Amino acid sequence: QVQLEETGGGSVQAGGSLRVSCSVSGNGHNQYYVTWFRQTPGSGYEGVAAIDIEDGSTHYSDSLKGRFTISQNDAKNQIDLQMNSLKAEDAATYTCAAAPSAFFANVRVRWDIAANYRSWGQGIQVIVSS
């Protein structure tokens, strides 16, 4: 398994930008999908964006594509989520999760389903004030 830790987050006014980062460590971590989920009280996890660390391919929630960008650093041990034009409804706890890339080779396995991930960070809060 891999270990994940989120940093960044905080408070921003609506229309502003914020970046959250996920540090990834552990054996074979570069053969994993890392996905950002978000959750609000009383709701389930919503898949925001995912990246295949090995080849850099990405997936996005259709509703967030264009405002959010997922990327990785050259060392492939940090996954960033850049969030622009933030809205009040983007306020949530953002958590990164990881699963072996091979798991998603089956096209029927969706990247945005939380149950498909076993390694999780602690989560970090994003507050958007209007």
PDB file of C-alpha atoms in Angstrom:
ATOM      1  CA  GLN A   1       0.000   0.000   0.000  1.00  0.00           C
ATOM      2  CA  VAL A   2       0.938   3.622  -0.330  1.00  0.00           C
ATOM      3  CA  GLN A   3       0.785   6.430   2.171  1.00  0.00           C
ATOM      4  CA  LEU A   4      -0.941   9.685   1.360  1.00  0.00           C
ATOM      5  CA  GLU A   5      -0.913  13.067   3.034  1.00  0.00           C
ATOM      6  CA  GLU A   6      -2.761  16.179   1.970  1.00  0.00           C
ATOM      7  CA  THR A   7      -1.538  19.733   2.350  1.00  0.00           C
ATOM      8  CA  GLY A   8      -2.840  23.086   1.273  1.00  0.00           C
ATOM      9  CA  GLY A   9      -6.507  23.900   1.444  1.00  0.00           C
ATOM     10  CA  GLY A  10      -7.895  26.631   3.639  1.00  0.00           C
ATOM     11  CA  SER A  11     -10.283  29.480   3.019  1.00  0.00           C
ATOM     12  CA  VAL A  12     -10.853  31.460  -0.166  1.00  0.00           C
ATOM     13  CA  GLN A  13     -13.467  33.848  -1.472  1.00  0.00           C
ATOM     14  CA  ALA A  14     -15.811  32.732  -4.215  1.00  0.00           C
ATOM     15  CA  GLY A  15     -14.189  33.210  -7.584  1.00  0.00           C
ATOM     16  CA  GLY A  16     -10.728  32.655  -6.177  1.00  0.00           C
ATOM     17  CA  SER A  17      -8.262  29.825  -6.597  1.00  0.00           C
ATOM     18  CA  LEU A  18      -6.750  27.281  -4.286  1.00  0.00           C
ATOM     19  CA  ARG A  19      -4.389  24.339  -4.598  1.00  0.00           C
ATOM     20  CA  VAL A  20      -4.358  21.175  -2.549  1.00  0.00           C
ATOM     21  CA  SER A  21      -1.499  18.712  -2.713  1.00  0.00           C
ATOM     22  CA  CYS A  22      -1.202  15.023  -1.975  1.00  0.00           C
ATOM     23  CA  SER A  23       2.181  13.539  -1.181  1.00  0.00           C
ATOM     24  CA  VAL A  24       2.482   9.903  -2.157  1.00  0.00           C
ATOM     25  CA  SER A  25       4.970   7.431  -0.748  1.00  0.00           C
ATOM     26  CA  GLY A  26       5.424   3.695  -0.503  1.00  0.00           C
ATOM     27  CA  ASN A  27       6.648   0.816  -2.580  1.00  0.00           C
ATOM     28  CA  GLY A  28       5.485   0.884  -6.158  1.00  0.00           C
ATOM     29  CA  HIS A  29       3.628   4.144  -5.694  1.00  0.00           C
ATOM     30  CA  ASN A  30       4.289   5.114  -9.298  1.00  0.00           C
ATOM     31  CA  GLN A  31       2.009   2.301 -10.437  1.00  0.00           C
ATOM     32  CA  TYR A  32      -1.049   3.756  -8.823  1.00  0.00           C
ATOM     33  CA  TYR A  33      -4.023   5.856  -9.650  1.00  0.00           C
ATOM     34  CA  VAL A  34      -4.350   8.806  -7.305  1.00  0.00           C
ATOM     35  CA  THR A  35      -7.759  10.386  -7.119  1.00  0.00           C
ATOM     36  CA  TRP A  36      -9.111  13.421  -5.359  1.00  0.00           C
ATOM     37  CA  PHE A  37     -12.479  12.971  -3.734  1.00  0.00           C
ATOM     38  CA  ARG A  38     -14.524  15.513  -1.869  1.00  0.00           C
ATOM     39  CA  GLN A  39     -17.216  15.132   0.720  1.00  0.00           C
ATOM     40  CA  THR A  40     -19.626  17.408   2.500  1.00  0.00           C
ATOM     41  CA  PRO A  41     -21.439  16.553   5.754  1.00  0.00           C
ATOM     42  CA  GLY A  42     -24.202  14.076   5.123  1.00  0.00           C
ATOM     43  CA  SER A  43     -23.037  13.264   1.605  1.00  0.00           C
ATOM     44  CA  GLY A  44     -20.972  10.516   0.090  1.00  0.00           C
ATOM     45  CA  TYR A  45     -17.647  10.878  -1.642  1.00  0.00           C
ATOM     46  CA  GLU A  46     -17.660  12.662  -4.982  1.00  0.00           C
ATOM     47  CA  GLY A  47     -14.868  11.860  -7.405  1.00  0.00           C
ATOM     48  CA  VAL A  48     -13.202  15.087  -8.510  1.00  0.00           C
ATOM     49  CA  ALA A  49     -10.213  14.082 -10.628  1.00  0.00           C
ATOM     50  CA  ALA A  50      -7.792  11.205 -11.021  1.00  0.00           C
ATOM     51  CA  ILE A  51      -4.346  10.713 -12.448  1.00  0.00           C
ATOM     52  CA  ASP A  52      -2.468   7.597 -13.436  1.00  0.00           C
ATOM     53  CA  ILE A  53       0.942   8.257 -11.948  1.00  0.00           C
ATOM     54  CA  GLU A  54       2.672   5.946 -14.402  1.00  0.00           C
ATOM     55  CA  ASP A  55       1.545   7.521 -17.665  1.00  0.00           C
ATOM     56  CA  GLY A  56       0.044  10.803 -16.490  1.00  0.00           C
ATOM     57  CA  SER A  57      -3.391  10.204 -17.993  1.00  0.00           C
ATOM     58  CA  THR A  58      -6.180  12.046 -16.213  1.00  0.00           C
ATOM     59  CA  HIS A  59      -9.906  11.811 -15.570  1.00  0.00           C
ATOM     60  CA  TYR A  60     -12.276  14.520 -14.413  1.00  0.00           C
ATOM     61  CA  SER A  61     -15.755  14.877 -13.123  1.00  0.00           C
ATOM     62  CA  ASP A  62     -17.751  16.285 -16.014  1.00  0.00           C
ATOM     63  CA  SER A  63     -19.174  18.990 -13.775  1.00  0.00           C
ATOM     64  CA  LEU A  64     -15.729  20.216 -12.683  1.00  0.00           C
ATOM     65  CA  LYS A  65     -13.689  19.828 -15.836  1.00  0.00           C
ATOM     66  CA  GLY A  66     -12.392  23.194 -16.943  1.00  0.00           C
ATOM     67  CA  ARG A  67     -12.156  24.661 -13.454  1.00  0.00           C
ATOM     68  CA  PHE A  68     -10.099  21.953 -11.747  1.00  0.00           C
ATOM     69  CA  THR A  69      -6.763  20.565 -12.935  1.00  0.00           C
ATOM     70  CA  ILE A  70      -4.921  17.561 -11.563  1.00  0.00           C
ATOM     71  CA  SER A  71      -1.194  17.207 -12.101  1.00  0.00           C
ATOM     72  CA  GLN A  72       1.886  15.505 -10.730  1.00  0.00           C
ATOM     73  CA  ASN A  73       5.430  16.652 -10.162  1.00  0.00           C
ATOM     74  CA  ASP A  74       8.413  15.242 -12.014  1.00  0.00           C
ATOM     75  CA  ALA A  75       9.310  12.979  -9.102  1.00  0.00           C
ATOM     76  CA  LYS A  76       5.792  11.514  -9.278  1.00  0.00           C
ATOM     77  CA  ASN A  77       5.398  11.784  -5.539  1.00  0.00           C
ATOM     78  CA  GLN A  78       3.090  14.787  -5.330  1.00  0.00           C
ATOM     79  CA  ILE A  79      -0.321  15.140  -6.878  1.00  0.00           C
ATOM     80  CA  ASP A  80      -1.757  18.637  -7.046  1.00  0.00           C
ATOM     81  CA  LEU A  81      -5.336  19.698  -7.557  1.00  0.00           C
ATOM     82  CA  GLN A  82      -5.568  23.263  -8.795  1.00  0.00           C
ATOM     83  CA  MET A  83      -9.022  24.687  -8.252  1.00  0.00           C
ATOM     84  CA  ASN A  84     -10.061  27.873 -10.028  1.00  0.00           C
ATOM     85  CA  SER A  85     -13.215  29.982 -10.097  1.00  0.00           C
ATOM     86  CA  LEU A  86     -14.274  28.414  -6.836  1.00  0.00           C
ATOM     87  CA  LYS A  87     -17.917  28.433  -5.896  1.00  0.00           C
ATOM     88  CA  ALA A  88     -19.615  28.088  -2.537  1.00  0.00           C
ATOM     89  CA  GLU A  89     -20.675  24.572  -3.484  1.00  0.00           C
ATOM     90  CA  ASP A  90     -17.026  23.560  -3.887  1.00  0.00           C
ATOM     91  CA  ALA A  91     -16.545  23.840  -0.137  1.00  0.00           C
ATOM     92  CA  ALA A  92     -15.847  20.356   1.198  1.00  0.00           C
ATOM     93  CA  THR A  93     -13.275  18.078   2.720  1.00  0.00           C
ATOM     94  CA  TYR A  94     -10.913  17.032  -0.027  1.00  0.00           C
ATOM     95  CA  THR A  95      -9.193  13.679   0.325  1.00  0.00           C
ATOM     96  CA  CYS A  96      -6.757  11.877  -1.924  1.00  0.00           C
ATOM     97  CA  ALA A  97      -6.956   8.149  -2.393  1.00  0.00           C
ATOM     98  CA  ALA A  98      -4.872   5.602  -4.276  1.00  0.00           C
ATOM     99  CA  ALA A  99      -5.378   2.251  -5.922  1.00  0.00           C
ATOM    100  CA  PRO A 100      -3.154   0.139  -8.201  1.00  0.00           C
ATOM    101  CA  SER A 101      -3.391   1.272 -11.818  1.00  0.00           C
ATOM    102  CA  ALA A 102      -3.859  -2.328 -12.923  1.00  0.00           C
ATOM    103  CA  PHE A 103      -7.183  -2.354 -11.113  1.00  0.00           C
ATOM    104  CA  PHE A 104      -8.537   0.177 -13.568  1.00  0.00           C
ATOM    105  CA  ALA A 105      -7.388  -1.731 -16.635  1.00  0.00           C
ATOM    106  CA  ASN A 106     -10.881  -3.192 -16.585  1.00  0.00           C
ATOM    107  CA  VAL A 107     -12.899  -0.443 -18.226  1.00  0.00           C
ATOM    108  CA  ARG A 108     -15.869  -1.369 -16.087  1.00  0.00           C
ATOM    109  CA  VAL A 109     -14.026  -0.238 -12.951  1.00  0.00           C
ATOM    110  CA  ARG A 110     -14.808   3.415 -12.435  1.00  0.00           C
ATOM    111  CA  TRP A 111     -12.194   5.789 -11.114  1.00  0.00           C
ATOM    112  CA  ASP A 112     -14.773   7.889  -9.281  1.00  0.00           C
ATOM    113  CA  ILE A 113     -16.107   5.187  -6.977  1.00  0.00           C
ATOM    114  CA  ALA A 114     -14.672   5.492  -3.481  1.00  0.00           C
ATOM    115  CA  ALA A 115     -15.093   1.800  -2.739  1.00  0.00           C
ATOM    116  CA  ASN A 116     -12.427   1.048  -5.349  1.00  0.00           C
ATOM    117  CA  TYR A 117      -9.709   2.640  -3.219  1.00  0.00           C
ATOM    118  CA  ARG A 118      -7.989   1.221  -0.162  1.00  0.00           C
ATOM    119  CA  SER A 119      -5.361   3.859   0.603  1.00  0.00           C
ATOM    120  CA  TRP A 120      -6.653   7.184   1.854  1.00  0.00           C
ATOM    121  CA  GLY A 121      -5.276  10.399   3.238  1.00  0.00           C
ATOM    122  CA  GLN A 122      -6.759  12.190   6.242  1.00  0.00           C
ATOM    123  CA  GLY A 123      -8.525  14.850   4.237  1.00  0.00           C
ATOM    124  CA  ILE A 124      -8.186  18.597   4.193  1.00  0.00           C
ATOM    125  CA  GLN A 125     -10.836  21.264   4.398  1.00  0.00           C
ATOM    126  CA  VAL A 126     -11.602  23.809   1.704  1.00  0.00           C
ATOM    127  CA  ILE A 127     -13.829  26.731   2.686  1.00  0.00           C
ATOM    128  CA  VAL A 128     -15.309  29.031   0.060  1.00  0.00           C
ATOM    129  CA  SER A 129     -16.908  32.211   1.312  1.00  0.00           C
ATOM    130  CA  SER A 130     -19.363  34.197  -0.771  1.00  0.00           C
TER     131      SER A 130
END
